[in-house]
Amino acid sequence: MTRGYSRFLTAFFCIFLGGLLVWHLLLPDRTQSETENRTLAQRPEFSWSALADGSYTKAVESYFADQFPLRDEWTGLKARTEQLLGKREFNGVYLCGSTLIAKVNTPDTAVVEKNLDSVRRLAERTEAPVYLALIPSAAEIWGEKLPAGAESWDQAEFIAKALELEGAESVDLLTALRAHAGEEIFYRTDHHWSTLGAYYGYAALMEALGRGEEVLGPEAAKERDLPVSNGFQGTLYSQSGIHWLEPDSIEFWVEDRGLSVTSWRDGTPEETGLYDNDYLGEKDKYSTFLGGNQPLCVIRNGEGTGKLLLIRDSYADSLAPFLARHFEEVHLLDLRYYRGAASAYAAENGIGQIVVLQSVPNFITDQNLALLGR
């Protein structure tokens, strides 16, 4: 390499990097990345104390990384390059053909045991029977799709142990979903089960609750035929950087008719519906089900019978509409936002049955389930 050529390369890269810096300074800062579905770092305020303890330089690094020109395009290019080099895991997400599956890491045993004990203590503190319904993720049900040698925690072994929990009735969702593993029961770009998967979960749950004879067949339950969106790019799409897969479709099966829905999104009750169509125009389209995460939601059906309480995560949002066809009231508590005692809530509202309904990845890591024992 000649000295002149070396100088040319040096000048080229200096101009290139300088151009990116100028471009970055001229572009307005973005507050949100729809692709990654998260808030982006903003320009940090300078202070001598922040500079001294290193927090300012760390914040500057995050700011430049998040506001880098064409960040989404570079992220996708990076993932595509790594795929061509043979990589199959991207930020804890496995690329399995046209499907993304989240890896389930080995949890802290103490947290797992504490959460199981919290369910047991809830059963001791309430007169209503308590059911434990753990939803295995796609890593368990679609395990054969994972790359050869891919690591993912054994959910089946844990579920078998949890089903023997003293004081709580068990709901075997693992067997129910395995029976339909060849169907599209999970989204390809998101960690949630699809409406079809939620339907099979509903059928298994109704059987465990002693109301299996009321379960609607798939055709009867599917009151709507067309998807409401064909452009759903879920959390795994955002997390992995794999931005070239075809988006998922979202389906609403149950109609709103005859139902009333009250949500406590900001701590005060408001009349809503089974679906919030405003989310169909946003990145987080799964939140169309019941309007997304919230402390408390109550669905009422004047023609239903019995009152059911779900201690839930977001998987319950697409299952609850099926239950609403049968129960007079379906109450959904999310302990990430609701800080009261579940046993007291059940007593105050005349709840007949309580179901702790959570995905396994959430249950084994959730630090809020300790509230169940209050």
mmCIF file of C-alpha atoms in Angstrom:
data_model
loop_
_atom_site.group_PDB
_atom_site.id
_atom_site.type_symbol
_atom_site.label_atom_id
_atom_site.label_comp_id
_atom_site.label_asym_id
_atom_site.label_seq_id
_atom_site.Cartn_x
_atom_site.Cartn_y
_atom_site.Cartn_z
ATOM 1 C CA MET A 1 0.000 0.000 0.000
ATOM 2 C CA THR A 2 1.488 3.327 -1.085
ATOM 3 C CA ARG A 3 1.720 6.348 1.188
ATOM 4 C CA GLY A 4 -0.634 8.280 -1.096
ATOM 5 C CA TYR A 5 -3.258 5.537 -0.952
ATOM 6 C CA SER A 6 -2.979 5.368 2.839
ATOM 7 C CA ARG A 7 -3.545 9.116 3.038
ATOM 8 C CA PHE A 8 -6.543 8.799 0.730
ATOM 9 C CA LEU A 9 -8.145 6.114 2.962
ATOM 10 C CA THR A 10 -7.456 8.145 6.084
ATOM 11 C CA ALA A 11 -9.005 11.254 4.544
ATOM 12 C CA PHE A 12 -11.974 9.266 3.262
ATOM 13 C CA PHE A 13 -12.813 7.801 6.648
ATOM 14 C CA CYS A 14 -12.326 11.143 8.384
ATOM 15 C CA ILE A 15 -14.747 12.782 5.930
ATOM 16 C CA PHE A 16 -17.164 9.861 6.314
ATOM 17 C CA LEU A 17 -17.164 9.995 10.119
ATOM 18 C CA GLY A 18 -17.281 13.796 10.104
ATOM 19 C CA GLY A 19 -20.238 13.690 7.729
ATOM 20 C CA LEU A 20 -22.093 11.290 10.057
ATOM 21 C CA LEU A 21 -21.421 13.605 12.985
ATOM 22 C CA VAL A 22 -22.753 16.644 11.097
ATOM 23 C CA TRP A 23 -25.762 14.614 9.934
ATOM 24 C CA HIS A 24 -26.419 13.543 13.509
ATOM 25 C CA LEU A 25 -26.231 17.147 14.767
ATOM 26 C CA LEU A 26 -28.588 18.427 12.068
ATOM 27 C CA LEU A 27 -31.213 15.724 12.517
ATOM 28 C CA PRO A 28 -33.873 16.341 15.207
ATOM 29 C CA ASP A 29 -33.644 13.851 18.063
ATOM 30 C CA ARG A 30 -36.205 11.046 18.051
ATOM 31 C CA THR A 31 -38.047 10.249 21.268
ATOM 32 C CA GLN A 32 -39.301 6.792 20.278
ATOM 33 C CA SER A 33 -38.187 3.933 18.054
ATOM 34 C CA GLU A 34 -41.211 2.199 16.596
ATOM 35 C CA THR A 35 -38.997 -0.556 15.197
ATOM 36 C CA GLU A 36 -37.484 -1.353 18.599
ATOM 37 C CA ASN A 37 -40.651 -0.349 20.482
ATOM 38 C CA ARG A 38 -38.780 1.641 23.140
ATOM 39 C CA THR A 39 -37.957 5.173 24.253
ATOM 40 C CA LEU A 40 -34.647 6.497 22.919
ATOM 41 C CA ALA A 41 -31.979 8.250 24.974
ATOM 42 C CA GLN A 42 -32.057 12.061 24.812
ATOM 43 C CA ARG A 43 -29.231 14.613 24.968
ATOM 44 C CA PRO A 44 -27.931 14.516 28.585
ATOM 45 C CA GLU A 45 -27.552 17.600 30.732
ATOM 46 C CA PHE A 46 -23.931 18.369 31.561
ATOM 47 C CA SER A 47 -22.727 18.716 35.125
ATOM 48 C CA TRP A 48 -19.271 18.474 36.658
ATOM 49 C CA SER A 49 -20.456 15.904 39.186
ATOM 50 C CA ALA A 50 -21.898 13.686 36.419
ATOM 51 C CA LEU A 51 -18.640 14.010 34.504
ATOM 52 C CA ALA A 52 -16.639 13.100 37.597
ATOM 53 C CA ASP A 53 -18.618 9.940 38.405
ATOM 54 C CA GLY A 54 -18.725 8.800 34.761
ATOM 55 C CA SER A 55 -22.498 8.957 34.383
ATOM 56 C CA TYR A 56 -22.307 11.825 31.873
ATOM 57 C CA THR A 57 -19.970 10.019 29.463
ATOM 58 C CA LYS A 58 -22.116 6.878 29.729
ATOM 59 C CA ALA A 59 -25.242 8.920 28.963
ATOM 60 C CA VAL A 60 -23.496 10.538 25.975
ATOM 61 C CA GLU A 61 -22.615 7.084 24.604
ATOM 62 C CA SER A 62 -26.240 5.976 24.914
ATOM 63 C CA TYR A 63 -27.436 9.203 23.323
ATOM 64 C CA PHE A 64 -25.190 8.896 20.260
ATOM 65 C CA ALA A 65 -25.986 5.187 19.882
ATOM 66 C CA ASP A 66 -29.757 5.791 20.013
ATOM 67 C CA GLN A 67 -29.765 8.908 17.808
ATOM 68 C CA PHE A 68 -27.300 7.590 15.221
ATOM 69 C CA PRO A 69 -28.487 8.397 11.645
ATOM 70 C CA LEU A 70 -30.344 5.493 10.019
ATOM 71 C CA ARG A 71 -30.045 3.495 13.250
ATOM 72 C CA ASP A 72 -32.845 1.087 12.336
ATOM 73 C CA GLU A 73 -31.298 0.378 8.921
ATOM 74 C CA TRP A 74 -27.842 -0.213 10.420
ATOM 75 C CA THR A 75 -29.328 -2.527 13.071
ATOM 76 C CA GLY A 76 -31.066 -4.579 10.404
ATOM 77 C CA LEU A 77 -27.920 -4.686 8.264
ATOM 78 C CA LYS A 78 -25.897 -5.880 11.266
ATOM 79 C CA ALA A 79 -28.354 -8.714 11.951
ATOM 80 C CA ARG A 80 -28.430 -9.722 8.272
ATOM 81 C CA THR A 81 -24.607 -9.789 8.126
ATOM 82 C CA GLU A 82 -24.427 -11.913 11.284
ATOM 83 C CA GLN A 83 -27.000 -14.300 9.837
ATOM 84 C CA LEU A 84 -24.907 -14.764 6.694
ATOM 85 C CA LEU A 85 -21.956 -15.589 8.952
ATOM 86 C CA GLY A 86 -23.990 -18.386 10.538
ATOM 87 C CA LYS A 87 -25.279 -16.713 13.681
ATOM 88 C CA ARG A 88 -28.690 -17.947 14.883
ATOM 89 C CA GLU A 89 -29.163 -16.107 18.198
ATOM 90 C CA PHE A 90 -29.778 -12.366 18.202
ATOM 91 C CA ASN A 91 -30.140 -10.599 21.565
ATOM 92 C CA GLY A 92 -31.708 -13.654 23.166
ATOM 93 C CA VAL A 93 -33.905 -14.466 20.161
ATOM 94 C CA TYR A 94 -33.406 -17.475 17.885
ATOM 95 C CA LEU A 95 -33.989 -17.173 14.158
ATOM 96 C CA CYS A 96 -35.812 -20.353 13.167
ATOM 97 C CA GLY A 97 -36.510 -20.085 9.448
ATOM 98 C CA SER A 98 -39.363 -17.602 9.167
ATOM 99 C CA THR A 99 -40.069 -17.647 12.911
ATOM 100 C CA LEU A 100 -38.477 -15.868 15.871
ATOM 101 C CA ILE A 101 -38.429 -17.713 19.216
ATOM 102 C CA ALA A 102 -37.278 -16.160 22.487
ATOM 103 C CA LYS A 103 -34.684 -18.043 24.506
ATOM 104 C CA VAL A 104 -35.735 -18.861 28.080
ATOM 105 C CA ASN A 105 -32.779 -18.473 30.427
ATOM 106 C CA THR A 106 -32.274 -20.522 33.577
ATOM 107 C CA PRO A 107 -34.014 -18.557 36.345
ATOM 108 C CA ASP A 108 -33.021 -17.781 39.900
ATOM 109 C CA THR A 109 -34.240 -20.818 41.891
ATOM 110 C CA ALA A 110 -35.057 -18.635 44.889
ATOM 111 C CA VAL A 111 -37.413 -16.451 42.811
ATOM 112 C CA VAL A 112 -39.154 -19.507 41.337
ATOM 113 C CA GLU A 113 -39.698 -21.135 44.737
ATOM 114 C CA LYS A 114 -40.881 -17.843 46.227
ATOM 115 C CA ASN A 115 -43.464 -17.391 43.469
ATOM 116 C CA LEU A 116 -44.778 -20.945 43.832
ATOM 117 C CA ASP A 117 -45.047 -20.424 47.583
ATOM 118 C CA SER A 118 -46.951 -17.181 46.990
ATOM 119 C CA VAL A 119 -49.563 -19.076 44.975
ATOM 120 C CA ARG A 120 -49.840 -21.632 47.783
ATOM 121 C CA ARG A 121 -50.301 -18.875 50.385
ATOM 122 C CA LEU A 122 -52.996 -17.223 48.234
ATOM 123 C CA ALA A 123 -54.882 -20.528 48.259
ATOM 124 C CA GLU A 124 -54.662 -20.557 52.058
ATOM 125 C CA ARG A 125 -55.972 -16.996 52.398
ATOM 126 C CA THR A 126 -59.080 -17.215 50.236
ATOM 127 C CA GLU A 127 -62.240 -19.288 50.293
ATOM 128 C CA ALA A 128 -62.410 -19.364 46.496
ATOM 129 C CA PRO A 129 -60.514 -22.242 44.837
ATOM 130 C CA VAL A 130 -57.210 -21.203 43.266
ATOM 131 C CA TYR A 131 -55.988 -22.604 39.945
ATOM 132 C CA LEU A 132 -52.447 -22.356 38.582
ATOM 133 C CA ALA A 133 -52.322 -22.100 34.777
ATOM 134 C CA LEU A 134 -48.805 -21.752 33.374
ATOM 135 C CA ILE A 135 -48.462 -21.034 29.668
ATOM 136 C CA PRO A 136 -45.386 -22.590 28.029
ATOM 137 C CA SER A 137 -43.688 -20.352 25.498
ATOM 138 C CA ALA A 138 -42.893 -21.169 21.882
ATOM 139 C CA ALA A 139 -39.408 -22.341 22.923
ATOM 140 C CA GLU A 140 -41.075 -25.355 24.576
ATOM 141 C CA ILE A 141 -43.943 -26.037 22.192
ATOM 142 C CA TRP A 142 -41.923 -25.388 19.029
ATOM 143 C CA GLY A 143 -38.662 -26.726 20.404
ATOM 144 C CA GLU A 144 -38.001 -28.742 17.247
ATOM 145 C CA LYS A 145 -37.713 -25.470 15.316
ATOM 146 C CA LEU A 146 -34.805 -24.226 17.425
ATOM 147 C CA PRO A 147 -31.318 -24.330 15.868
ATOM 148 C CA ALA A 148 -29.287 -27.446 16.646
ATOM 149 C CA GLY A 149 -27.670 -27.095 20.060
ATOM 150 C CA ALA A 150 -29.730 -24.032 21.002
ATOM 151 C CA GLU A 151 -30.048 -23.557 24.747
ATOM 152 C CA SER A 152 -33.402 -22.919 26.374
ATOM 153 C CA TRP A 153 -34.556 -23.760 29.892
ATOM 154 C CA ASP A 154 -36.708 -26.884 30.352
ATOM 155 C CA GLN A 155 -40.186 -25.482 30.887
ATOM 156 C CA ALA A 156 -41.910 -28.884 30.776
ATOM 157 C CA GLU A 157 -40.036 -30.139 33.837
ATOM 158 C CA PHE A 158 -40.937 -27.006 35.768
ATOM 159 C CA ILE A 159 -44.602 -27.173 34.776
ATOM 160 C CA ALA A 160 -44.797 -30.810 35.902
ATOM 161 C CA LYS A 161 -43.481 -29.740 39.325
ATOM 162 C CA ALA A 162 -45.812 -26.733 39.513
ATOM 163 C CA LEU A 163 -48.860 -28.863 38.725
ATOM 164 C CA GLU A 164 -48.231 -30.725 41.991
ATOM 165 C CA LEU A 165 -48.340 -27.530 44.070
ATOM 166 C CA GLU A 166 -50.162 -28.115 47.331
ATOM 167 C CA GLY A 167 -53.371 -26.151 47.797
ATOM 168 C CA ALA A 168 -53.856 -25.063 44.161
ATOM 169 C CA GLU A 169 -55.724 -26.837 41.397
ATOM 170 C CA SER A 170 -53.732 -27.383 38.206
ATOM 171 C CA VAL A 171 -54.490 -26.409 34.620
ATOM 172 C CA ASP A 172 -52.457 -28.383 32.076
ATOM 173 C CA LEU A 173 -51.923 -25.912 29.266
ATOM 174 C CA LEU A 174 -48.727 -27.681 28.168
ATOM 175 C CA THR A 175 -50.596 -30.758 26.936
ATOM 176 C CA ALA A 176 -53.314 -28.616 25.362
ATOM 177 C CA LEU A 177 -50.828 -26.593 23.311
ATOM 178 C CA ARG A 178 -48.626 -29.562 22.420
ATOM 179 C CA ALA A 179 -51.659 -31.209 20.840
ATOM 180 C CA HIS A 180 -51.795 -28.311 18.359
ATOM 181 C CA ALA A 181 -48.071 -27.643 17.930
ATOM 182 C CA GLY A 182 -48.387 -27.967 14.157
ATOM 183 C CA GLU A 183 -50.739 -24.973 14.019
ATOM 184 C CA GLU A 184 -50.011 -21.227 14.199
ATOM 185 C CA ILE A 185 -50.597 -20.957 17.938
ATOM 186 C CA PHE A 186 -47.831 -18.378 18.488
ATOM 187 C CA TYR A 187 -46.940 -15.295 16.492
ATOM 188 C CA ARG A 188 -43.798 -15.535 14.375
ATOM 189 C CA THR A 189 -42.454 -12.103 15.364
ATOM 190 C CA ASP A 190 -43.837 -11.803 18.900
ATOM 191 C CA HIS A 191 -43.621 -13.771 22.159
ATOM 192 C CA HIS A 192 -47.391 -14.011 22.747
ATOM 193 C CA TRP A 193 -49.688 -16.788 21.688
ATOM 194 C CA SER A 194 -51.947 -15.999 18.744
ATOM 195 C CA THR A 195 -55.724 -15.829 19.018
ATOM 196 C CA LEU A 196 -55.795 -19.477 17.913
ATOM 197 C CA GLY A 197 -53.393 -20.402 20.714
ATOM 198 C CA ALA A 198 -55.486 -18.407 23.191
ATOM 199 C CA TYR A 199 -58.553 -20.338 22.022
ATOM 200 C CA TYR A 200 -56.927 -23.668 22.886
ATOM 201 C CA GLY A 201 -55.879 -22.216 26.242
ATOM 202 C CA TYR A 202 -59.474 -21.128 26.884
ATOM 203 C CA ALA A 203 -60.784 -24.610 26.123
ATOM 204 C CA ALA A 204 -58.307 -26.237 28.536
ATOM 205 C CA LEU A 205 -59.017 -23.674 31.255
ATOM 206 C CA MET A 206 -62.792 -24.085 30.992
ATOM 207 C CA GLU A 207 -62.333 -27.862 31.319
ATOM 208 C CA ALA A 208 -60.242 -27.404 34.475
ATOM 209 C CA LEU A 209 -62.852 -25.017 35.918
ATOM 210 C CA GLY A 210 -65.511 -27.712 35.536
ATOM 211 C CA ARG A 211 -67.313 -26.022 32.648
ATOM 212 C CA GLY A 212 -65.890 -27.970 29.721
ATOM 213 C CA GLU A 213 -69.348 -28.725 28.344
ATOM 214 C CA GLU A 214 -69.806 -25.000 27.624
ATOM 215 C CA VAL A 215 -66.694 -24.655 25.443
ATOM 216 C CA LEU A 216 -67.491 -23.295 21.997
ATOM 217 C CA GLY A 217 -66.064 -25.151 19.022
ATOM 218 C CA PRO A 218 -63.580 -23.226 16.865
ATOM 219 C CA GLU A 219 -66.177 -22.319 14.257
ATOM 220 C CA ALA A 220 -68.717 -21.147 16.845
ATOM 221 C CA ALA A 221 -66.080 -19.203 18.773
ATOM 222 C CA LYS A 222 -64.791 -17.491 15.642
ATOM 223 C CA GLU A 223 -67.420 -14.807 15.215
ATOM 224 C CA ARG A 224 -65.150 -12.796 12.893
ATOM 225 C CA ASP A 225 -63.392 -14.279 9.859
ATOM 226 C CA LEU A 226 -61.000 -11.604 8.610
ATOM 227 C CA PRO A 227 -57.810 -10.427 10.331
ATOM 228 C CA VAL A 228 -57.940 -6.876 11.680
ATOM 229 C CA SER A 229 -54.273 -6.327 10.806
ATOM 230 C CA ASN A 230 -51.709 -7.972 8.541
ATOM 231 C CA GLY A 231 -48.861 -5.720 9.682
ATOM 232 C CA PHE A 232 -48.032 -6.858 13.226
ATOM 233 C CA GLN A 233 -44.289 -6.768 13.972
ATOM 234 C CA GLY A 234 -43.954 -7.875 17.562
ATOM 235 C CA THR A 235 -41.507 -7.673 20.450
ATOM 236 C CA LEU A 236 -39.133 -10.299 19.042
ATOM 237 C CA TYR A 237 -38.927 -8.378 15.771
ATOM 238 C CA SER A 238 -37.889 -5.336 17.819
ATOM 239 C CA GLN A 239 -35.539 -7.156 20.172
ATOM 240 C CA SER A 240 -33.663 -9.226 17.596
ATOM 241 C CA GLY A 241 -32.967 -6.741 14.808
ATOM 242 C CA ILE A 242 -34.355 -9.319 12.361
ATOM 243 C CA HIS A 243 -36.361 -6.893 10.259
ATOM 244 C CA TRP A 244 -36.889 -8.841 7.059
ATOM 245 C CA LEU A 245 -39.535 -11.384 8.128
ATOM 246 C CA GLU A 246 -43.112 -11.084 6.949
ATOM 247 C CA PRO A 247 -45.337 -9.463 9.603
ATOM 248 C CA ASP A 248 -47.994 -11.379 11.510
ATOM 249 C CA SER A 249 -51.750 -11.090 11.283
ATOM 250 C CA ILE A 250 -53.941 -10.267 14.276
ATOM 251 C CA GLU A 251 -57.438 -11.710 14.566
ATOM 252 C CA PHE A 252 -60.377 -10.792 16.802
ATOM 253 C CA TRP A 253 -62.716 -13.749 17.185
ATOM 254 C CA VAL A 254 -65.201 -12.616 19.846
ATOM 255 C CA GLU A 255 -67.647 -9.804 19.215
ATOM 256 C CA ASP A 256 -68.241 -7.060 21.786
ATOM 257 C CA ARG A 257 -72.000 -7.438 21.743
ATOM 258 C CA GLY A 258 -73.730 -7.897 25.093
ATOM 259 C CA LEU A 259 -70.542 -7.148 27.024
ATOM 260 C CA SER A 260 -69.392 -4.166 29.045
ATOM 261 C CA VAL A 261 -65.725 -3.537 29.805
ATOM 262 C CA THR A 262 -64.370 -1.246 32.521
ATOM 263 C CA SER A 263 -60.656 -0.452 32.601
ATOM 264 C CA TRP A 264 -58.504 1.234 35.244
ATOM 265 C CA ARG A 265 -55.626 2.318 33.000
ATOM 266 C CA ASP A 266 -54.726 5.410 35.014
ATOM 267 C CA GLY A 267 -56.313 4.424 38.330
ATOM 268 C CA THR A 268 -59.834 5.641 37.521
ATOM 269 C CA PRO A 269 -62.572 3.549 35.870
ATOM 270 C CA GLU A 270 -63.460 4.165 32.239
ATOM 271 C CA GLU A 271 -65.802 2.318 29.921
ATOM 272 C CA THR A 272 -63.812 0.688 27.139
ATOM 273 C CA GLY A 273 -64.228 -2.466 25.045
ATOM 274 C CA LEU A 274 -62.712 -5.838 24.302
ATOM 275 C CA TYR A 275 -60.504 -4.137 21.712
ATOM 276 C CA ASP A 276 -58.860 -0.736 21.401
ATOM 277 C CA ASN A 277 -58.559 -0.170 17.668
ATOM 278 C CA ASP A 278 -56.326 2.874 18.152
ATOM 279 C CA TYR A 279 -53.430 0.463 18.692
ATOM 280 C CA LEU A 280 -53.883 -0.970 15.199
ATOM 281 C CA GLY A 281 -52.161 2.149 13.887
ATOM 282 C CA GLU A 282 -49.242 1.781 16.283
ATOM 283 C CA LYS A 283 -46.274 -0.559 16.633
ATOM 284 C CA ASP A 284 -47.662 -2.333 19.707
ATOM 285 C CA LYS A 285 -50.655 -3.864 17.962
ATOM 286 C CA TYR A 286 -51.076 -6.662 20.519
ATOM 287 C CA SER A 287 -52.319 -4.004 22.950
ATOM 288 C CA THR A 288 -55.512 -3.813 20.914
ATOM 289 C CA PHE A 289 -56.656 -6.685 23.160
ATOM 290 C CA LEU A 290 -58.328 -4.944 26.127
ATOM 291 C CA GLY A 291 -56.158 -1.865 25.562
ATOM 292 C CA GLY A 292 -52.915 -3.391 26.811
ATOM 293 C CA ASN A 293 -51.313 -3.483 30.263
ATOM 294 C CA GLN A 294 -53.316 -1.993 33.130
ATOM 295 C CA PRO A 295 -53.820 -2.609 36.866
ATOM 296 C CA LEU A 296 -57.418 -3.808 36.632
ATOM 297 C CA CYS A 297 -59.994 -4.641 33.989
ATOM 298 C CA VAL A 298 -63.508 -6.063 34.485
ATOM 299 C CA ILE A 299 -65.622 -7.617 31.712
ATOM 300 C CA ARG A 300 -69.321 -8.088 32.459
ATOM 301 C CA ASN A 301 -71.877 -10.258 30.678
ATOM 302 C CA GLY A 302 -75.466 -10.115 31.941
ATOM 303 C CA GLU A 303 -76.182 -13.541 30.484
ATOM 304 C CA GLY A 304 -73.146 -15.248 32.020
ATOM 305 C CA THR A 305 -72.828 -17.104 35.314
ATOM 306 C CA GLY A 306 -70.122 -16.990 37.971
ATOM 307 C CA LYS A 307 -67.346 -14.540 38.756
ATOM 308 C CA LEU A 308 -63.768 -15.314 37.756
ATOM 309 C CA LEU A 309 -60.561 -13.548 38.814
ATOM 310 C CA LEU A 310 -57.466 -13.817 36.629
ATOM 311 C CA ILE A 311 -54.088 -12.920 38.168
ATOM 312 C CA ARG A 312 -52.591 -12.301 34.793
ATOM 313 C CA ASP A 313 -49.920 -11.119 32.431
ATOM 314 C CA SER A 314 -50.494 -9.908 28.881
ATOM 315 C CA TYR A 315 -51.208 -13.412 27.546
ATOM 316 C CA ALA A 316 -54.590 -13.213 29.282
ATOM 317 C CA ASP A 317 -55.667 -10.238 27.178
ATOM 318 C CA SER A 318 -56.374 -12.376 24.111
ATOM 319 C CA LEU A 319 -57.903 -15.234 26.155
ATOM 320 C CA ALA A 320 -60.285 -13.201 28.318
ATOM 321 C CA PRO A 321 -62.734 -12.414 25.456
ATOM 322 C CA PHE A 322 -63.508 -16.148 25.162
ATOM 323 C CA LEU A 323 -64.150 -16.450 28.913
ATOM 324 C CA ALA A 324 -66.394 -13.385 28.806
ATOM 325 C CA ARG A 325 -68.905 -15.374 26.765
ATOM 326 C CA HIS A 326 -69.579 -17.621 29.784
ATOM 327 C CA PHE A 327 -68.969 -15.695 33.018
ATOM 328 C CA GLU A 328 -71.069 -12.953 34.521
ATOM 329 C CA GLU A 329 -67.854 -11.152 35.434
ATOM 330 C CA VAL A 330 -64.213 -11.696 34.483
ATOM 331 C CA HIS A 331 -61.790 -9.642 36.596
ATOM 332 C CA LEU A 332 -58.175 -9.232 35.460
ATOM 333 C CA LEU A 333 -55.534 -8.115 37.980
ATOM 334 C CA ASP A 334 -51.973 -7.356 36.916
ATOM 335 C CA LEU A 335 -49.688 -7.332 39.958
ATOM 336 C CA ARG A 336 -47.102 -5.266 38.124
ATOM 337 C CA TYR A 337 -49.493 -2.330 38.541
ATOM 338 C CA TYR A 338 -52.108 -3.410 41.104
ATOM 339 C CA ARG A 339 -50.635 -3.267 44.622
ATOM 340 C CA GLY A 340 -53.602 -4.472 46.695
ATOM 341 C CA ALA A 341 -54.136 -7.933 48.178
ATOM 342 C CA ALA A 342 -55.681 -10.372 45.702
ATOM 343 C CA SER A 343 -57.408 -12.336 48.478
ATOM 344 C CA ALA A 344 -59.113 -9.182 49.779
ATOM 345 C CA TYR A 345 -60.148 -8.200 46.260
ATOM 346 C CA ALA A 346 -61.679 -11.648 45.703
ATOM 347 C CA ALA A 347 -63.656 -11.460 48.941
ATOM 348 C CA GLU A 348 -64.900 -7.913 48.297
ATOM 349 C CA ASN A 349 -66.137 -8.765 44.799
ATOM 350 C CA GLY A 350 -67.719 -12.161 45.456
ATOM 351 C CA ILE A 351 -65.242 -14.036 43.265
ATOM 352 C CA GLY A 352 -66.057 -17.720 42.847
ATOM 353 C CA GLN A 353 -62.813 -18.938 41.254
ATOM 354 C CA ILE A 354 -59.272 -17.533 41.015
ATOM 355 C CA VAL A 355 -56.798 -18.392 38.251
ATOM 356 C CA VAL A 356 -53.127 -17.440 38.318
ATOM 357 C CA LEU A 357 -52.613 -17.284 34.559
ATOM 358 C CA GLN A 358 -49.091 -16.404 33.440
ATOM 359 C CA SER A 359 -46.574 -17.410 30.827
ATOM 360 C CA VAL A 360 -43.704 -19.472 32.207
ATOM 361 C CA PRO A 361 -41.023 -16.872 31.278
ATOM 362 C CA ASN A 362 -42.944 -14.234 33.244
ATOM 363 C CA PHE A 363 -43.766 -16.460 36.217
ATOM 364 C CA ILE A 364 -40.170 -17.538 36.820
ATOM 365 C CA THR A 365 -38.857 -13.963 36.829
ATOM 366 C CA ASP A 366 -41.760 -11.876 38.203
ATOM 367 C CA GLN A 367 -40.794 -10.116 41.432
ATOM 368 C CA ASN A 368 -44.378 -8.940 42.055
ATOM 369 C CA LEU A 369 -46.004 -12.326 42.679
ATOM 370 C CA ALA A 370 -44.975 -12.068 46.336
ATOM 371 C CA LEU A 371 -48.038 -9.816 46.637
ATOM 372 C CA LEU A 372 -50.222 -12.916 46.226
ATOM 373 C CA GLY A 373 -49.377 -14.010 49.745
ATOM 374 C CA ARG A 374 -50.672 -10.815 51.374
#
